[in-house]
Coordinates of C-alpha atoms in Angstrom, one line a residue:
M227 CA 0.0 -0.4 0.5
A228 CA 0.7 3.2 -0.9
E229 CA 2.5 6.5 1.3
N230 CA 0.8 9.3 1.3
T231 CA 3.1 11.6 1.4
F232 CA 0.3 14.3 2.2
N233 CA 1.8 16.1 5.9
A234 CA -1.1 16.2 7.5
G235 CA 0.8 18.9 10.3
T236 CA 0.6 21.3 7.6
P237 CA -3.2 23.2 7.2
N238 CA -4.5 23.6 4.1
P239 CA -5.0 27.5 3.1
G240 CA -7.4 27.1 1.0
P241 CA -8.2 29.8 -2.2
E242 CA -7.3 33.6 -1.2
K243 CA -9.9 36.4 -1.8
P244 CA -8.4 39.4 -4.3
K245 CA -7.1 42.6 -2.5
S246 CA -8.3 44.9 -5.8
N247 CA -11.6 45.3 -4.9
K248 CA -11.3 46.4 -1.0
N249 CA -8.4 48.9 -2.2
G250 CA -10.9 50.0 -5.6
L251 CA -13.4 50.6 -2.9
I252 CA -11.0 53.2 -1.3
Y253 CA -10.1 54.7 -3.7
G254 CA -13.2 55.1 -4.9
I255 CA -14.3 57.3 -1.6
L256 CA -11.9 59.0 -1.9
I257 CA -11.9 60.3 -5.3
A258 CA -15.7 60.9 -4.3
A259 CA -14.7 63.0 -1.3
L260 CA -12.2 65.0 -3.2
V261 CA -14.8 66.0 -5.9
G262 CA -17.2 66.7 -3.7
T263 CA -14.2 69.0 -1.5
W264 CA -14.0 70.3 -5.6
G265 CA -17.4 71.1 -6.0
Y266 CA -17.9 72.7 -2.6
M267 CA -15.3 74.8 -3.0
Y268 CA -16.4 75.5 -7.0
Y269 CA -19.7 76.4 -5.5
D270 CA -18.5 78.3 -2.6
K271 CA -16.6 81.3 -5.1
S272 CA -19.2 81.1 -7.1
Q273 CA -21.3 81.8 -4.4
T274 CA -18.5 84.2 -3.1
S275 CA -18.3 86.4 -6.8
K276 CA -21.9 86.7 -7.3
E277 CA -22.2 88.3 -3.5
I278 CA -18.8 90.7 -4.4
A279 CA -20.5 91.7 -7.4
I280 CA -24.1 92.1 -5.4
K281 CA -21.7 94.4 -3.0
E282 CA -20.1 96.2 -5.9
N283 CA -23.5 97.2 -7.3
Q284 CA -24.8 98.8 -4.2
L285 CA -21.6 100.4 -4.0
D286 CA -21.9 101.8 -7.2
T287 CA -25.5 102.5 -6.6
I288 CA -25.0 104.4 -3.5
S289 CA -21.9 106.0 -5.3
N290 CA -24.1 107.5 -8.0
S291 CA -27.4 108.5 -5.8
R292 CA -24.5 110.7 -3.4
N293 CA -23.2 112.4 -7.1
E294 CA -27.1 113.2 -7.9
L295 CA -27.6 114.2 -4.6
Q296 CA -24.6 117.0 -4.8
A297 CA -25.6 118.0 -7.7
E298 CA -29.5 118.8 -6.4
Y299 CA -27.6 120.3 -3.3
D300 CA -25.4 122.5 -5.5
A301 CA -28.4 123.8 -7.5
A302 CA -30.7 124.3 -4.6
Q303 CA -27.8 126.1 -2.9
A304 CA -26.9 128.2 -5.4
R305 CA -30.7 129.2 -5.7
L306 CA -31.2 130.1 -2.3
D307 CA -28.0 132.4 -2.8
D308 CA -29.0 134.0 -5.7
L309 CA -32.3 135.5 -4.4
I310 CA -30.4 136.6 -1.6
S311 CA -28.2 138.6 -3.5
Q312 CA -31.0 139.8 -5.8
N313 CA -33.2 140.6 -2.9
S314 CA -32.7 142.3 0.6
R315 CA -36.4 141.2 2.1
M316 CA -35.1 137.8 1.0
D317 CA -32.2 138.1 2.6
S318 CA -33.9 139.6 6.0
L319 CA -36.5 136.4 5.1
V320 CA -33.5 133.9 5.5
K321 CA -31.6 135.4 8.2
S322 CA -34.4 134.8 10.7
K323 CA -34.1 131.0 10.1
D324 CA -30.7 131.0 10.2
K325 CA -30.0 128.4 12.6
E326 CA -32.3 126.0 11.4
I327 CA -31.1 126.3 7.3
A328 CA -27.7 126.1 8.8
D329 CA -28.3 123.1 10.5
M330 CA -29.9 121.5 7.3
K331 CA -27.4 122.4 5.1
G332 CA -24.7 121.0 7.7
R333 CA -26.8 117.8 7.3
I334 CA -26.6 117.7 4.1
T335 CA -22.8 118.3 4.0
S336 CA -22.0 116.0 6.3
I337 CA -23.6 113.3 4.7
L338 CA -22.5 113.8 1.0
S339 CA -19.4 114.1 2.0
N340 CA -19.0 111.0 3.6
K341 CA -18.3 108.4 0.8
N342 CA -19.1 105.5 3.1
A343 CA -23.0 106.8 3.3
T344 CA -25.5 104.2 3.5
A345 CA -28.7 104.2 1.4
A346 CA -30.9 105.0 5.1
Q347 CA -28.2 108.3 5.1
L348 CA -28.8 108.7 1.1
A349 CA -32.3 108.9 1.5
E350 CA -32.3 111.5 4.8
A351 CA -30.0 113.8 2.7
R352 CA -32.9 113.9 0.0
R353 CA -35.5 114.4 2.3
L354 CA -33.2 118.0 3.5
I355 CA -32.7 119.0 0.3
E356 CA -36.6 118.4 -0.6
E357 CA -37.2 121.0 2.6
L358 CA -34.3 123.1 1.6
K359 CA -35.9 123.9 -1.6
S360 CA -39.5 123.8 -1.0
R361 CA -38.4 126.3 1.7
T362 CA -36.7 128.6 -0.8
E363 CA -39.7 128.3 -3.2
G364 CA -41.9 129.6 0.3
Y365 CA -39.7 132.9 0.5
V366 CA -39.8 133.5 -3.0
A367 CA -44.1 133.3 -2.5
T368 CA -43.3 135.3 0.5
I369 CA -41.4 138.0 -1.3
E370 CA -44.2 138.6 -4.3
R371 CA -46.8 138.9 -1.7
L372 CA -44.8 141.5 -0.1
E373 CA -43.9 142.9 -3.4
G374 CA -47.7 143.2 -4.3
E375 CA -48.7 145.0 -1.3
K376 CA -45.6 147.2 -1.5
I377 CA -46.5 148.1 -5.2
V378 CA -49.8 149.3 -4.0
I379 CA -49.0 151.0 -1.2
T380 CA -46.7 152.8 -3.1
G381 CA -49.1 153.2 -6.4
E382 CA -51.3 155.3 -4.1
R383 CA -48.4 157.4 -2.2
D384 CA -47.0 158.6 -5.3
Y385 CA -50.9 159.4 -6.7
A386 CA -51.1 161.5 -3.7
R387 CA -47.6 163.1 -4.2
K388 CA -48.4 164.1 -7.3
E389 CA -51.3 165.9 -6.3
R390 CA -49.3 167.7 -3.4
D391 CA -46.3 168.3 -5.6
S392 CA -47.9 169.6 -8.3
V393 CA -48.0 173.3 -8.1
V394 CA -44.1 172.9 -7.0
V395 CA -43.0 170.7 -10.5
V396 CA -45.2 174.0 -12.2
K397 CA -43.0 176.2 -10.2
D398 CA -40.0 173.9 -11.0
S399 CA -40.4 174.0 -14.9
L400 CA -40.9 177.6 -14.9
G401 CA -37.6 178.2 -13.0
K402 CA -36.0 176.0 -15.3
R403 CA -37.2 177.7 -18.3
V404 CA -35.6 180.9 -16.5
D405 CA -32.3 179.8 -16.2
L406 CA -32.0 178.1 -19.3
G407 CA -33.0 181.9 -20.9
S408 CA -29.8 183.3 -19.0
V409 CA -27.4 180.6 -20.1
L410 CA -24.8 182.4 -22.9
H411 CA -24.3 181.9 -26.2
A412 CA -20.9 181.6 -27.5
D413 CA -20.6 182.8 -31.3
N414 CA -17.3 183.7 -33.1
I415 CA -15.7 180.8 -32.4
K416 CA -12.2 180.0 -33.4
L417 CA -9.9 177.0 -32.2
S418 CA -6.3 177.9 -33.3
P419 CA -2.9 176.3 -33.4
I420 CA -0.4 178.5 -32.6
N421 CA 3.5 178.8 -32.8
V422 CA 5.3 180.6 -30.5
R423 CA 9.0 182.2 -31.7
K424 CA 11.9 182.6 -30.2
N425 CA 11.2 186.6 -30.2
G426 CA 8.1 185.5 -28.5
K427 CA 5.8 186.6 -31.6
E428 CA 2.8 184.5 -32.1
E429 CA 1.3 183.3 -35.3
V430 CA -1.2 180.7 -36.7
T431 CA -0.3 177.8 -37.6
S432 CA -1.7 174.5 -39.1
K433 CA 1.2 172.4 -38.7
A434 CA 1.2 169.5 -35.8
K435 CA 5.0 169.5 -35.4
R436 CA 4.7 173.8 -34.9
A437 CA 2.2 174.1 -32.5
D438 CA 3.3 175.1 -28.9
M439 CA -0.2 176.0 -28.0
M440 CA -3.8 175.7 -29.1
R441 CA -6.0 179.2 -28.4
V442 CA -9.6 179.2 -28.2
S443 CA -11.2 182.4 -29.0
F444 CA -15.1 183.3 -28.6
D445 CA -17.9 185.9 -28.0
L446 CA -20.9 185.6 -25.4
N447 CA -24.0 187.4 -25.7
N448 CA -27.8 186.9 -24.7
R449 CA -29.6 189.5 -24.4
I450 CA -31.8 188.9 -21.1
A451 CA -28.5 187.6 -19.4
T452 CA -27.7 189.2 -16.5
S453 CA -24.1 190.9 -16.1
G454 CA -21.6 189.2 -13.8
D455 CA -19.3 187.2 -13.1
K456 CA -19.8 183.4 -15.3
E457 CA -17.7 180.2 -14.8
I458 CA -16.9 179.0 -18.8
Y459 CA -15.1 176.0 -19.0
V460 CA -13.5 174.5 -22.3
A461 CA -13.3 170.5 -23.3
I462 CA -10.4 170.1 -26.3
T463 CA -10.6 166.5 -27.7
A464 CA -8.1 165.1 -29.4
P465 CA -7.8 163.1 -32.5
D466 CA -7.6 159.7 -31.0
G467 CA -11.0 160.8 -28.9
A468 CA -9.1 161.7 -25.6
P469 CA -9.5 164.5 -23.9
L470 CA -7.1 167.2 -23.8
A471 CA -6.8 167.2 -19.6
V472 CA -3.8 167.6 -17.7
E473 CA -4.5 168.1 -13.8
A474 CA -1.0 169.9 -12.9
L475 CA -2.0 172.5 -15.5
G476 CA -5.1 173.5 -14.5
S477 CA -7.5 170.8 -16.1
G478 CA -10.1 168.9 -13.8
R479 CA -13.9 167.7 -13.9
F480 CA -17.3 169.6 -13.8
T481 CA -20.6 168.8 -13.3
L482 CA -23.1 168.8 -16.9
E483 CA -27.1 169.5 -16.2
D484 CA -28.3 165.8 -16.2
G485 CA -26.0 165.7 -13.0
T486 CA -23.0 163.8 -14.8
E487 CA -19.1 165.0 -14.8
K488 CA -17.0 165.4 -17.6
L489 CA -13.4 166.7 -17.8
Y490 CA -12.0 170.0 -19.4
T491 CA -9.0 171.4 -20.4
V492 CA -9.2 174.5 -19.1
K493 CA -11.7 177.0 -17.2
K494 CA -11.9 181.1 -17.2
T495 CA -14.3 182.8 -15.1
V496 CA -15.5 186.0 -17.0
S497 CA -17.0 189.5 -16.2
Y498 CA -19.9 189.2 -18.8
A499 CA -21.6 192.6 -19.9
A500 CA -25.3 191.9 -20.7
G501 CA -26.6 193.8 -24.1
G502 CA -23.7 193.4 -26.1
N503 CA -20.4 191.0 -26.9
T504 CA -18.3 189.6 -24.5
P505 CA -15.2 188.7 -26.1
V506 CA -13.2 185.6 -24.5
S507 CA -9.7 184.0 -25.1
M508 CA -8.2 180.6 -23.5
D509 CA -5.2 179.0 -24.0
W510 CA -3.6 175.4 -23.9
K511 CA 0.0 174.6 -23.7
Q512 CA 0.2 170.8 -22.8
N513 CA 3.8 169.0 -21.5
S514 CA 3.2 166.4 -24.9
D515 CA 3.8 166.9 -29.0
F516 CA -0.2 167.9 -30.4
K517 CA -0.6 165.1 -33.2
P518 CA -2.0 165.5 -36.5
G519 CA -5.6 165.3 -37.4
D520 CA -9.0 166.8 -36.1
Y521 CA -9.3 168.6 -32.7
S522 CA -12.5 169.6 -31.5
V523 CA -13.8 171.7 -28.7
E524 CA -16.9 172.3 -27.1
I525 CA -17.5 175.1 -24.7
Y526 CA -19.8 175.0 -21.4
Q527 CA -21.6 177.6 -19.1
D528 CA -23.7 176.3 -15.9
G529 CA -23.8 173.1 -17.1
Y530 CA -25.3 173.9 -20.4
K531 CA -22.9 173.0 -23.6
I532 CA -23.2 176.9 -25.4
G533 CA -20.7 176.2 -28.6
A534 CA -18.5 174.0 -29.7
G535 CA -15.9 174.2 -32.9
K536 CA -13.1 172.5 -34.9
V537 CA -10.1 172.4 -36.4
N538 CA -7.2 170.2 -38.6
L539 CA -3.5 170.0 -38.1
K540 CA -1.4 168.5 -40.3
K541 CA 1.6 166.4 -40.2
G542 CA 5.1 168.8 -40.5
G543 CA 7.3 168.9 -43.3
I544 CA 7.9 170.5 -46.8
F545 CA 4.3 169.4 -47.7

């Protein structure tokens, strides 16, 4: 009988189970976890980007609102300042509410200067700006009402004054006619450029280069004017339209009959004799050369122009 060579002392392990199934499960779990993590990170990043975009949009909206409110506030303030500068009553009305308006402006400025102002704060600023605009229009309406009352009162007062002063007006009118009637007339007006030689002899010239002075001569007359001293003003105008007037040489200003002032070249007190012609001569010697061209002269007494004349000076030279 054959011997059994099987070793009874060594146990039979049987067939081994494959390890690949167990490892595949672990890898699957890891991959799933990794994919989940990536998915969560992508989702979280996406949500964060959306939140940032929303916040940026909100900030842009607030910034635009603040800019719009600043423009409205500037316009409202300019309107108020313009009305105050044009109307004293507006100024007094606003001054009576100085504290309220100053507080309102201060709060608006504080909000609009804050770059981090909230939507609620901007809404408050808008409400205050609208109130400022409303108050401004209210002031305007009050002034218009007061001005209307003033017009009525002024009209009634003016009518009474006209009635009361009618006699005075007629009297003043007659007095003015008498004054105008006594104003002198200037005739035979001559504006003569004079050349003064070394020996002192004078001669009339037509050359600007040779003219040493201007002589104005004329006759004063008026049949109803009374005798006495009369202040006569002479105004000479150069070819360029500038008045010949130098204060250091005796020139100055006098008042016209309409209340305005005019420069005069020379003046003279003339002893006028009623009933005839009183000859007058006045010289102007300036501290600069005379220029070629047309010179004009105007003569005044008691603020009224009583005569005028003209002369032309030619260039110097042979021709």
